[in-house]
Amino acid sequence: KDAEELRVREEKEKQEIDSLPVVTSRELAQAYSANTVAADQLYKGKRIKVRGTVTDISTDFMGDPYVTMQGINDYSMPQ
């Protein structure tokens, strides 16, 4: 029974992930560069899939991991 419940949960999560909107890291950087408030309304607190090139993997001051992705320039790179 536990294995079946796990399989059902995994399948549901896969379907949810598959249905998420896809945004490129460049589009994300452009949106925030053009208008932070509008970009926050579109993306902040929402689940999306971001497609792009990872340029760095690091940790913040609290030790939490994050990735940096290629953006529109060296100053506008989504993390």
Tab-separated table of C-alpha atoms in Angstrom:
chain	number	residue	atom	x	y	z
A	1	LYS	CA	0.000	0.000	0.000
A	2	ASP	CA	2.778	2.483	0.889
A	3	ALA	CA	4.552	1.813	-2.406
A	4	GLU	CA	1.334	2.489	-4.326
A	5	GLU	CA	0.726	5.763	-2.442
A	6	LEU	CA	4.288	6.836	-3.179
A	7	ARG	CA	3.866	6.015	-6.876
A	8	VAL	CA	0.618	8.012	-7.026
A	9	ARG	CA	2.243	11.027	-5.304
A	10	GLU	CA	5.252	10.865	-7.639
A	11	GLU	CA	3.001	10.691	-10.705
A	12	LYS	CA	0.950	13.658	-9.488
A	13	GLU	CA	4.130	15.701	-8.880
A	14	LYS	CA	5.440	14.786	-12.343
A	15	GLN	CA	2.173	15.945	-13.931
A	16	GLU	CA	2.316	19.222	-11.976
A	17	ILE	CA	5.916	19.833	-13.058
A	18	ASP	CA	5.114	18.981	-16.677
A	19	SER	CA	2.304	21.562	-16.668
A	20	LEU	CA	4.431	24.444	-15.335
A	21	PRO	CA	5.107	27.341	-17.713
A	22	VAL	CA	8.609	27.473	-19.213
A	23	VAL	CA	10.586	30.729	-19.211
A	24	THR	CA	14.141	31.135	-20.446
A	25	SER	CA	16.700	32.656	-18.101
A	26	ARG	CA	17.171	35.429	-20.661
A	27	GLU	CA	13.417	36.219	-20.724
A	28	LEU	CA	13.400	36.261	-16.929
A	29	ALA	CA	16.363	38.650	-16.794
A	30	GLN	CA	14.800	40.905	-19.443
A	31	ALA	CA	11.482	41.029	-17.586
A	32	TYR	CA	13.152	42.060	-14.320
A	33	SER	CA	15.442	44.535	-16.070
A	34	ALA	CA	12.485	46.209	-17.794
A	35	ASN	CA	10.100	46.383	-14.808
A	36	THR	CA	10.724	44.689	-11.470
A	37	VAL	CA	7.185	45.233	-10.161
A	38	ALA	CA	5.572	43.748	-13.279
A	39	ALA	CA	8.027	40.816	-13.282
A	40	ASP	CA	7.287	40.140	-9.608
A	41	GLN	CA	3.571	39.996	-10.448
A	42	LEU	CA	4.308	37.411	-13.133
A	43	TYR	CA	6.869	35.260	-11.333
A	44	LYS	CA	7.343	35.948	-7.612
A	45	GLY	CA	6.083	33.117	-5.413
A	46	LYS	CA	5.020	31.043	-8.418
A	47	ARG	CA	6.422	27.777	-9.669
A	48	ILE	CA	7.938	27.961	-13.156
A	49	LYS	CA	10.497	26.010	-15.132
A	50	VAL	CA	13.511	28.083	-16.119
A	51	ARG	CA	15.474	26.944	-19.152
A	52	GLY	CA	18.961	28.277	-19.727
A	53	THR	CA	22.662	27.876	-19.103
A	54	VAL	CA	23.879	27.527	-15.530
A	55	THR	CA	26.938	29.744	-15.068
A	56	ASP	CA	27.589	29.170	-11.356
A	57	ILE	CA	26.518	27.032	-8.406
A	58	SER	CA	27.152	28.491	-4.965
A	59	THR	CA	25.747	29.023	-1.461
A	60	ASP	CA	24.461	32.206	0.156
A	61	PHE	CA	25.526	33.609	3.545
A	62	MET	CA	23.112	31.201	5.281
A	63	GLY	CA	24.603	28.200	3.502
A	64	ASP	CA	21.606	27.699	1.217
A	65	PRO	CA	22.515	26.566	-2.313
A	66	TYR	CA	21.562	28.499	-5.436
A	67	VAL	CA	22.373	28.514	-9.124
A	68	THR	CA	23.134	31.511	-11.319
A	69	MET	CA	21.946	31.342	-14.913
A	70	GLN	CA	22.959	33.203	-18.019
A	71	GLY	CA	20.999	36.439	-18.375
A	72	ILE	CA	21.212	39.455	-20.637
A	73	ASN	CA	24.563	40.689	-19.286
A	74	ASP	CA	26.966	40.215	-16.359
A	75	TYR	CA	24.757	42.370	-14.108
A	76	SER	CA	21.425	40.766	-14.893
A	77	MET	CA	21.766	37.052	-14.245
A	78	PRO	CA	18.861	35.164	-12.628
A	79	GLN	CA	19.630	33.277	-9.424
